[in-house]
Amino acid sequence: MSNRTFKRSVLSSTIAVALSAGFAQNVIAEEKSSADAEMEVIQVKGIRASTVKAINVKRFAPSQVDGIASEDIGKLPDVTISDSLQRITGVQVERTAGEGGPVQIRGLPQVDSTLNGEVFLSATTIDSSGADFGDLPAQLFSGVDVYKTSESKRSAAGISGSIDLKTRRPFDMSEGWTTNVSADVTQGSISDEADPNINGLVSYNADKWGVLFSAVTQEATLATDYNGYFDTSENGGIGAANNNFTWGQNPQGNDIRHVVPQGFAAFNKQEKRERQGFQFAFQADLSEGFELVFEAFYTDQERFNERQGLSQNNRWYSFNDYAFPTESGWTGDTFTDENGDTWGGVNDFYLQPWRLQTFTQVNNNYETSTNLNLELNFNNGGPLSGQVRVTRARADASMRHGYGEGDLLSIDQGTRVTGPGQFAPSEYCSGEDAVGDQGGCYAQFSPGGIEDDSFLLRYDARGESPVFSGFDQLVNGGQGLMSVADYMGSIDSYHIGAFSSEGNTDDEGEVNTFSTKWNYQFDDMPFVTSVDFGVRFMERKVDHDQFTYTSEFGDGCDIAQWKAVDQYHTVDTCEGNPAAGEYLTEDVGDLTAGTWVPYTLLNPTRLDTHTTVSQISNFGSVKGIPTMWAIDPSNFRDPRQFHLDTFGNVQRVENAGASYDVKLSEFSYFAQANFEWEMIRGNFGMKVVETDLYVKQNLAGSNLPHSGLGPDIGDVVTERSYTDYLPSLNITADVTEDVIVRGAYAKNMQSLDLASWGGGKTVGKAINGECDCLRVVNGTLTGNPALNPWRSDNYSLSAEWYNGDASMMFLSLYRIEIESFTESGTVWLDEPDDDGINRGPWPFSTQVQGEGGDVTGLEVGIRAAMSDYTDIAILNNFGIDANYTYSDSSQQNKDVNGDDLPFVGMSKDTYNFVLWYEQEEFSTRLAWNSRSPRLITQGSSAVGGQSLYQDTYSQLDFSATYHATDYLDIYLHGSNITEEVQQTYLEFSSQKAFRNEYESRWTLGVRATF
């Protein structure tokens, strides 16, 4: 029996709160009595009540846990789950489209996510055991728990921790009917759209059985202004950046190497999202200690991710003579690479006019997920209790990509890409000399465009916001002598540079589990009070297909992914075909009469021929860019239909190097002993996980013309098995009634994202003038079946002081010794160019095996309700929640100065401060979060090993609720109210790479509960 003493009133209320949170199995078994069953369920409402609930979750858990509790039905403290999670000490959040997205615990993203204690599928993270919490409707959840130490009996994995999402069940609600409905509207400062949100819950608890249904429907338009290095990926990057010695000696005479981006851009990003989510739960007391639970959780989401703006780039023709430092462009940062070459940082460039264009990109995402849970629980008050549980989850996700460019520079009238232009049929000739036997000519592709290569543009990122300049220079062209800005403002200047629809995906994922776990309590055994034991089987599989929409040209003699003005029919397959080219009737340059010359794939086409267009002038805080014309994103809502309508045919061609099938099967079994002696309690156990891995990768053949597509020429199947033995130990010492000290050790294992095992090889190619062919520039190896999972030894020590009903202080120390991990790396491969000549090797990005890393750190925090300390009326309605996390890591990879790199995603310092006020009619909350620079990607040799970092980011959020009646609340929420910017830099904080300018978002709504 326990020798600990508690105030019974405090114990009863805290156990009741813990029970209502779904922590019944975590409350120490010996302290349960038959009276527990008669306790009234406590409904959490308000800031203080949710704080009390979260504190008690932490206090009575057998391991180190932090929790978030909903302030009311449908109301987590923040708009998204991630935004709420970032308030927890040790949790760091990345932002996607301005919202909280992927989560790290104690600096690492290897975090397992569960739903009511078991793995689940989110449609945006089909191939991983984590979740993108920004894509889950927060209104459907009653709370979230963050586990920082392991127990053998828990099904979740994770290297640094795991996250459990909790939904409501009928027996959590009051007897009889409970109804909640909420409606609000959100508006962003950049998008300026009014987005509606409606959610509600209805529950009936008949004591012996109950049903619950909750639903949410949302619309959101999330806007971000982007500027910096040209990259159109989700949050931006350095794209295909290289250096001023790539593809030859530097013609500027510089001996110092510096980064040269493939281009510079400024554009607006919008994600238009429509989402529905539903949860259904049935619960029945079958008597004799048996309880049946059935749950269904469903989400359906459409996301239209649009980008539209300026791109000034090198047209894939030159790195060494594209962008070079101005007189004041060097930042003063230098280093020497492993080859002895000196590098310098640059933040102010002159830009050669290789290409000046607008672009429009749309990624259309369609995502659904269904998670089903059936469990039979047994507890008749005897020594044996347990559960049999079956879950099934399925998710489908598809993405359709549309892309179009509008070029301002002629490629045939004296610009950098010298003429004559590509060969075109007679109907596209307008005054040009007919030199083909069917009247074909070397056509002008932009008769109204700029025909000048003598001007330089400038990109200056030395200030707070970038400045583009040089647009006031006078240039010649099809519309006469005008400024560059005047040409940019005239729709007659633009021609289509290219259309494409590549990287489209279809994903199907499935997770099935069967588990049974039991607890047996001992009455008279000293020290060991109970044992947990059980088995679990999980099967996870994913089918990932990537493909491109191609079209046939030249009456079927050619096929193309890139329908572009600088792509022309393949001579080997089309020579002599009158639909693909003509024989010259006279000598042209080095070509003699009688030579067969292929047509360009995309003939001279005005920007507004196949699409609707609009003027764009708002690029956020970036300065100096004139008004431009661009394709409306609405044209690419159905990319397949667009290409069918534009080119008369369309085919789906699989990208073999990026398609795969992976199946992961785990059979695990565990035994855990729970002990208590004097003031010491805890548990120790062993979990064994036997893993079978099946990977089917496609072999990719030689690339098809006008594409980066390698056709499927066969399969490679890899089958592996490995076993992990995972001991765990948790010790808790109740030093006093209010002071708890905890220590923990565990060996952890986290499976990789399935794409890390299954993905294949993709070769990136670009048109090159030297070989007049598609030339290899880089590549990606997305999968390696030989990679091992993440494995670690974790140590943790914490002290907690509970000094009030809604107050506590804590300090935690931790160390994670990582045995094996994966990291971004670069290998050099010599892939042949399209003319069959090997000119490499070239850098291929991939995941490589890392060993010997560690993470150490501390967490310190305070939660304080002032009423626990004072009776002063002006103060006792206030409270604070403040915490700080320090994480430091070391590993074998070094930065350019030879110092240890942190793990990807890690920030060394994270701060949170929340100030809240609550009284009977009104409550408000001001929350500030800040994190120091985090590593985004490790640098490749192409940029001298310089790594990409996000600079310090801080965000201020606000919420207020007016309790109009006992049943009706009116609330206002503001997210990122100071409109913060995500600034990134390459190795040196002064060498700025790109920035995402996030909008503030304000929500006004009403909530009624009956």
GROMACS .gro file of C-alpha atoms in nm, residues 533-783:
model
  251
  533PHE     CA    1   0.135  -0.698  -2.114
  534GLY     CA    2   0.011  -0.726  -2.468
  535VAL     CA    3   0.075  -0.776  -2.838
  536ARG     CA    4   0.017  -0.559  -3.142
  537PHE     CA    5   0.031  -0.603  -3.517
  538MET     CA    6   0.049  -0.311  -3.758
  539GLU     CA    7   0.061  -0.307  -4.134
  540ARG     CA    8   0.129   0.019  -4.316
  541LYS     CA    9   0.147   0.043  -4.693
  542VAL     CA   10   0.160   0.316  -4.952
  543ASP     CA   11   0.133   0.323  -5.330
  544HIS     CA   12   0.289   0.640  -5.471
  545ASP     CA   13   0.260   0.725  -5.840
  546GLN     CA   14   0.416   1.032  -5.995
  547PHE     CA   15   0.340   1.125  -6.354
  548THR     CA   16   0.339   1.400  -6.613
  549TYR     CA   17   0.082   1.510  -6.867
  550THR     CA   18   0.257   1.497  -7.203
  551SER     CA   19   0.128   1.574  -7.550
  552GLU     CA   20   0.219   1.433  -7.890
  553PHE     CA   21   0.352   1.659  -8.164
  554GLY     CA   22   0.436   1.621  -8.532
  555ASP     CA   23   0.152   1.378  -8.600
  556GLY     CA   24   0.281   1.156  -8.321
  557CYS     CA   25   0.652   1.149  -8.404
  558ASP     CA   26   0.737   1.336  -8.086
  559ILE     CA   27   0.616   1.364  -7.727
  560ALA     CA   28   0.686   1.642  -7.478
  561GLN     CA   29   0.647   1.729  -7.115
  562TRP     CA   30   0.783   2.082  -7.160
  563LYS     CA   31   0.584   2.252  -7.434
  564ALA     CA   32   0.825   2.538  -7.480
  565VAL     CA   33   0.962   2.781  -7.738
  566ASP     CA   34   1.315   2.649  -7.683
  567GLN     CA   35   1.215   2.286  -7.744
  568TYR     CA   36   1.200   2.155  -8.099
  569HIS     CA   37   1.109   1.828  -8.264
  570THR     CA   38   1.348   1.538  -8.221
  571VAL     CA   39   1.536   1.482  -8.544
  572ASP     CA   40   1.589   1.109  -8.485
  573THR     CA   41   1.215   1.035  -8.475
  574CYS     CA   42   1.071   1.314  -8.690
  575GLU     CA   43   1.310   1.387  -8.978
  576GLY     CA   44   1.120   1.406  -9.307
  577ASN     CA   45   0.783   1.438  -9.134
  578PRO     CA   46   0.609   1.742  -9.291
  579ALA     CA   47   0.420   1.803  -8.966
  580ALA     CA   48   0.745   1.832  -8.773
  581GLY     CA   49   0.975   2.039  -8.996
  582GLU     CA   50   1.092   2.137  -9.343
  583TYR     CA   51   1.390   2.116  -9.576
  584LEU     CA   52   1.579   2.442  -9.617
  585THR     CA   53   1.569   2.603  -9.959
  586GLU     CA   54   1.875   2.818  -9.894
  587ASP     CA   55   2.176   2.830  -9.663
  588VAL     CA   56   2.108   2.966  -9.314
  589GLY     CA   57   2.412   3.021  -9.097
  590ASP     CA   58   2.600   2.693  -9.067
  591LEU     CA   59   2.308   2.501  -9.221
  592THR     CA   60   2.310   2.433  -9.591
  593ALA     CA   61   2.018   2.414  -9.829
  594GLY     CA   62   1.854   2.073  -9.824
  595THR     CA   63   1.902   2.026  -9.450
  596TRP     CA   64   1.588   1.917  -9.267
  597VAL     CA   65   1.510   2.162  -8.984
  598PRO     CA   66   1.257   2.076  -8.708
  599TYR     CA   67   0.979   2.308  -8.596
  600THR     CA   68   0.966   2.443  -8.244
  601LEU     CA   69   0.718   2.260  -8.023
  602LEU     CA   70   0.552   2.581  -7.909
  603ASN     CA   71   0.508   2.824  -8.194
  604PRO     CA   72   0.503   3.202  -8.138
  605THR     CA   73   0.208   3.261  -7.908
  606ARG     CA   74   0.087   3.574  -7.730
  607LEU     CA   75   0.038   3.538  -7.356
  608ASP     CA   76  -0.339   3.585  -7.383
  609THR     CA   77  -0.396   3.338  -7.671
  610HIS     CA   78  -0.486   3.029  -7.466
  611THR     CA   79  -0.543   3.186  -7.125
  612THR     CA   80  -0.700   3.477  -6.946
  613VAL     CA   81  -0.447   3.721  -6.802
  614SER     CA   82  -0.436   4.002  -6.548
  615GLN     CA   83  -0.204   4.276  -6.437
  616ILE     CA   84  -0.013   4.229  -6.113
  617SER     CA   85   0.151   4.508  -5.920
  618ASN     CA   86   0.143   4.406  -5.552
  619PHE     CA   87   0.450   4.204  -5.457
  620GLY     CA   88   0.442   4.270  -5.083
  621SER     CA   89   0.719   4.476  -4.927
  622VAL     CA   90   0.967   4.422  -5.212
  623LYS     CA   91   1.033   4.748  -5.395
  624GLY     CA   92   1.100   4.856  -5.752
  625ILE     CA   93   0.904   4.604  -5.961
  626PRO     CA   94   0.680   4.761  -6.228
  627THR     CA   95   0.333   4.639  -6.317
  628MET     CA   96   0.340   4.311  -6.512
  629TRP     CA   97   0.103   4.075  -6.691
  630ALA     CA   98   0.057   3.713  -6.587
  631ILE     CA   99  -0.168   3.415  -6.654
  632ASP     CA  100  -0.464   3.390  -6.419
  633PRO     CA  101  -0.427   3.086  -6.188
  634SER     CA  102  -0.785   2.983  -6.263
  635ASN     CA  103  -0.669   2.856  -6.604
  636PHE     CA  104  -0.488   2.566  -6.434
  637ARG     CA  105  -0.761   2.434  -6.206
  638ASP     CA  106  -0.784   2.132  -6.437
  639PRO     CA  107  -0.436   2.096  -6.593
  640ARG     CA  108  -0.523   1.786  -6.793
  641GLN     CA  109  -0.816   1.956  -6.963
  642PHE     CA  110  -0.608   2.266  -7.029
  643HIS     CA  111  -0.338   2.070  -7.211
  644LEU     CA  112  -0.601   1.872  -7.400
  645ASP     CA  113  -0.774   2.189  -7.515
  646THR     CA  114  -0.448   2.366  -7.600
  647PHE     CA  115  -0.257   2.089  -7.779
  648GLY     CA  116  -0.536   1.861  -7.893
  649ASN     CA  117  -0.415   1.554  -7.704
  650VAL     CA  118  -0.281   1.461  -7.364
  651GLN     CA  119  -0.130   1.146  -7.214
  652ARG     CA  120  -0.039   1.039  -6.864
  653VAL     CA  121   0.323   0.919  -6.852
  654GLU     CA  122   0.455   0.769  -6.530
  655ASN     CA  123   0.780   0.894  -6.385
  656ALA     CA  124   0.940   0.564  -6.293
  657GLY     CA  125   1.213   0.717  -6.081
  658ALA     CA  126   0.965   0.875  -5.844
  659SER     CA  127   0.700   0.602  -5.815
  660TYR     CA  128   0.712   0.320  -5.561
  661ASP     CA  129   0.525   0.073  -5.340
  662VAL     CA  130   0.627   0.012  -4.980
  663LYS     CA  131   0.478  -0.212  -4.712
  664LEU     CA  132   0.592  -0.202  -4.351
  665SER     CA  133   0.474  -0.471  -4.109
  666GLU     CA  134   0.544  -0.459  -3.736
  667PHE     CA  135   0.471  -0.729  -3.480
  668SER     CA  136   0.539  -0.612  -3.127
  669TYR     CA  137   0.491  -0.747  -2.779
  670PHE     CA  138   0.560  -0.595  -2.442
  671ALA     CA  139   0.565  -0.653  -2.069
  672GLN     CA  140   0.574  -0.371  -1.816
  673ALA     CA  141   0.588  -0.382  -1.437
  674ASN     CA  142   0.442  -0.094  -1.238
  675PHE     CA  143   0.590  -0.040  -0.893
  676GLU     CA  144   0.545   0.171  -0.582
  677TRP     CA  145   0.741   0.186  -0.259
  678GLU     CA  146   0.738   0.462  -0.003
  679MET     CA  147   0.752   0.785  -0.201
  680ILE     CA  148   0.879   0.612  -0.518
  681ARG     CA  149   0.660   0.492  -0.801
  682GLY     CA  150   0.710   0.416  -1.167
  683ASN     CA  151   0.740   0.140  -1.424
  684PHE     CA  152   0.995  -0.059  -1.618
  685GLY     CA  153   0.942  -0.280  -1.920
  686MET     CA  154   1.056  -0.416  -2.251
  687LYS     CA  155   0.899  -0.385  -2.593
  688VAL     CA  156   1.015  -0.601  -2.884
  689VAL     CA  157   0.937  -0.484  -3.238
  690GLU     CA  158   0.987  -0.724  -3.528
  691THR     CA  159   0.976  -0.538  -3.859
  692ASP     CA  160   0.934  -0.670  -4.212
  693LEU     CA  161   0.995  -0.426  -4.496
  694TYR     CA  162   0.891  -0.472  -4.859
  695VAL     CA  163   1.005  -0.212  -5.115
  696LYS     CA  164   0.927  -0.214  -5.486
  697GLN     CA  165   1.113   0.047  -5.687
  698ASN     CA  166   1.089   0.109  -6.058
  699LEU     CA  167   1.394   0.104  -6.281
  700ALA     CA  168   1.404   0.419  -6.492
  701GLY     CA  169   1.516   0.410  -6.851
  702SER     CA  170   1.667   0.690  -7.058
  703ASN     CA  171   1.476   1.013  -7.037
  704LEU     CA  172   1.210   1.082  -7.295
  705PRO     CA  173   1.275   1.390  -7.511
  706HIS     CA  174   1.165   1.732  -7.386
  707SER     CA  175   1.125   1.602  -7.032
  708GLY     CA  176   1.281   1.473  -6.715
  709LEU     CA  177   1.085   1.149  -6.752
  710GLY     CA  178   1.251   0.812  -6.733
  711PRO     CA  179   1.007   0.537  -6.840
  712ASP     CA  180   0.955   0.225  -6.630
  713ILE     CA  181   1.175  -0.057  -6.762
  714GLY     CA  182   1.136  -0.301  -6.474
  715ASP     CA  183   1.114  -0.340  -6.099
  716VAL     CA  184   1.357  -0.393  -5.817
  717VAL     CA  185   1.215  -0.556  -5.504
  718THR     CA  186   1.390  -0.539  -5.168
  719GLU     CA  187   1.278  -0.731  -4.862
  720ARG     CA  188   1.436  -0.678  -4.522
  721SER     CA  189   1.368  -0.776  -4.164
  722TYR     CA  190   1.507  -0.637  -3.841
  723THR     CA  191   1.422  -0.656  -3.471
  724ASP     CA  192   1.446  -0.385  -3.205
  725TYR     CA  193   1.457  -0.443  -2.831
  726LEU     CA  194   1.330  -0.131  -2.656
  727PRO     CA  195   1.360  -0.118  -2.276
  728SER     CA  196   1.207   0.169  -2.080
  729LEU     CA  197   1.222   0.293  -1.722
  730ASN     CA  198   1.022   0.571  -1.555
  731ILE     CA  199   1.079   0.662  -1.189
  732THR     CA  200   0.875   0.922  -1.002
  733ALA     CA  201   0.956   1.045  -0.652
  734ASP     CA  202   0.680   1.230  -0.463
  735VAL     CA  203   0.927   1.428  -0.253
  736THR     CA  204   0.647   1.621  -0.086
  737GLU     CA  205   0.277   1.657  -0.143
  738ASP     CA  206   0.347   1.922  -0.408
  739VAL     CA  207   0.697   1.840  -0.537
  740ILE     CA  208   0.761   1.559  -0.786
  741VAL     CA  209   1.094   1.450  -0.931
  742ARG     CA  210   1.101   1.222  -1.236
  743GLY     CA  211   1.373   1.030  -1.412
  744ALA     CA  212   1.345   0.824  -1.730
  745TYR     CA  213   1.547   0.613  -1.968
  746ALA     CA  214   1.435   0.447  -2.290
  747LYS     CA  215   1.570   0.304  -2.609
  748ASN     CA  216   1.357   0.436  -2.894
  749MET     CA  217   1.306   0.349  -3.259
  750GLN     CA  218   1.124   0.546  -3.529
  751SER     CA  219   1.059   0.406  -3.876
  752LEU     CA  220   1.146   0.627  -4.170
  753ASP     CA  221   0.895   0.791  -4.395
  754LEU     CA  222   0.820   0.523  -4.652
  755ALA     CA  223   0.940   0.749  -4.934
  756SER     CA  224   1.290   0.738  -4.782
  757TRP     CA  225   1.295   0.368  -4.862
  758GLY     CA  226   1.091   0.358  -5.180
  759GLY     CA  227   1.166   0.660  -5.397
  760GLY     CA  228   1.390   0.624  -5.701
  761LYS     CA  229   1.616   0.838  -5.918
  762THR     CA  230   1.502   1.156  -6.091
  763VAL     CA  231   1.740   1.339  -6.326
  764GLY     CA  232   1.701   1.715  -6.367
  765LYS     CA  233   1.785   1.849  -6.712
  766ALA     CA  234   1.775   2.187  -6.881
  767ILE     CA  235   1.827   2.317  -7.232
  768ASN     CA  236   2.189   2.411  -7.295
  769GLY     CA  237   2.324   2.615  -7.584
  770GLU     CA  238   2.669   2.455  -7.595
  771CYS     CA  239   2.538   2.111  -7.682
  772ASP     CA  240   2.202   2.232  -7.816
  773CYS     CA  241   2.047   1.958  -7.604
  774LEU     CA  242   1.896   1.881  -7.268
  775ARG     CA  243   2.188   1.871  -7.029
  776VAL     CA  244   2.202   1.719  -6.681
  777VAL     CA  245   2.217   1.984  -6.408
  778ASN     CA  246   2.131   1.789  -6.092
  779GLY     CA  247   1.915   1.504  -5.968
  780THR     CA  248   1.745   1.340  -5.676
  781LEU     CA  249   1.765   0.994  -5.523
  782THR     CA  250   1.457   0.991  -5.304
  783GLY     CA  251   1.478   0.634  -5.179
   0.00000   0.00000   0.00000
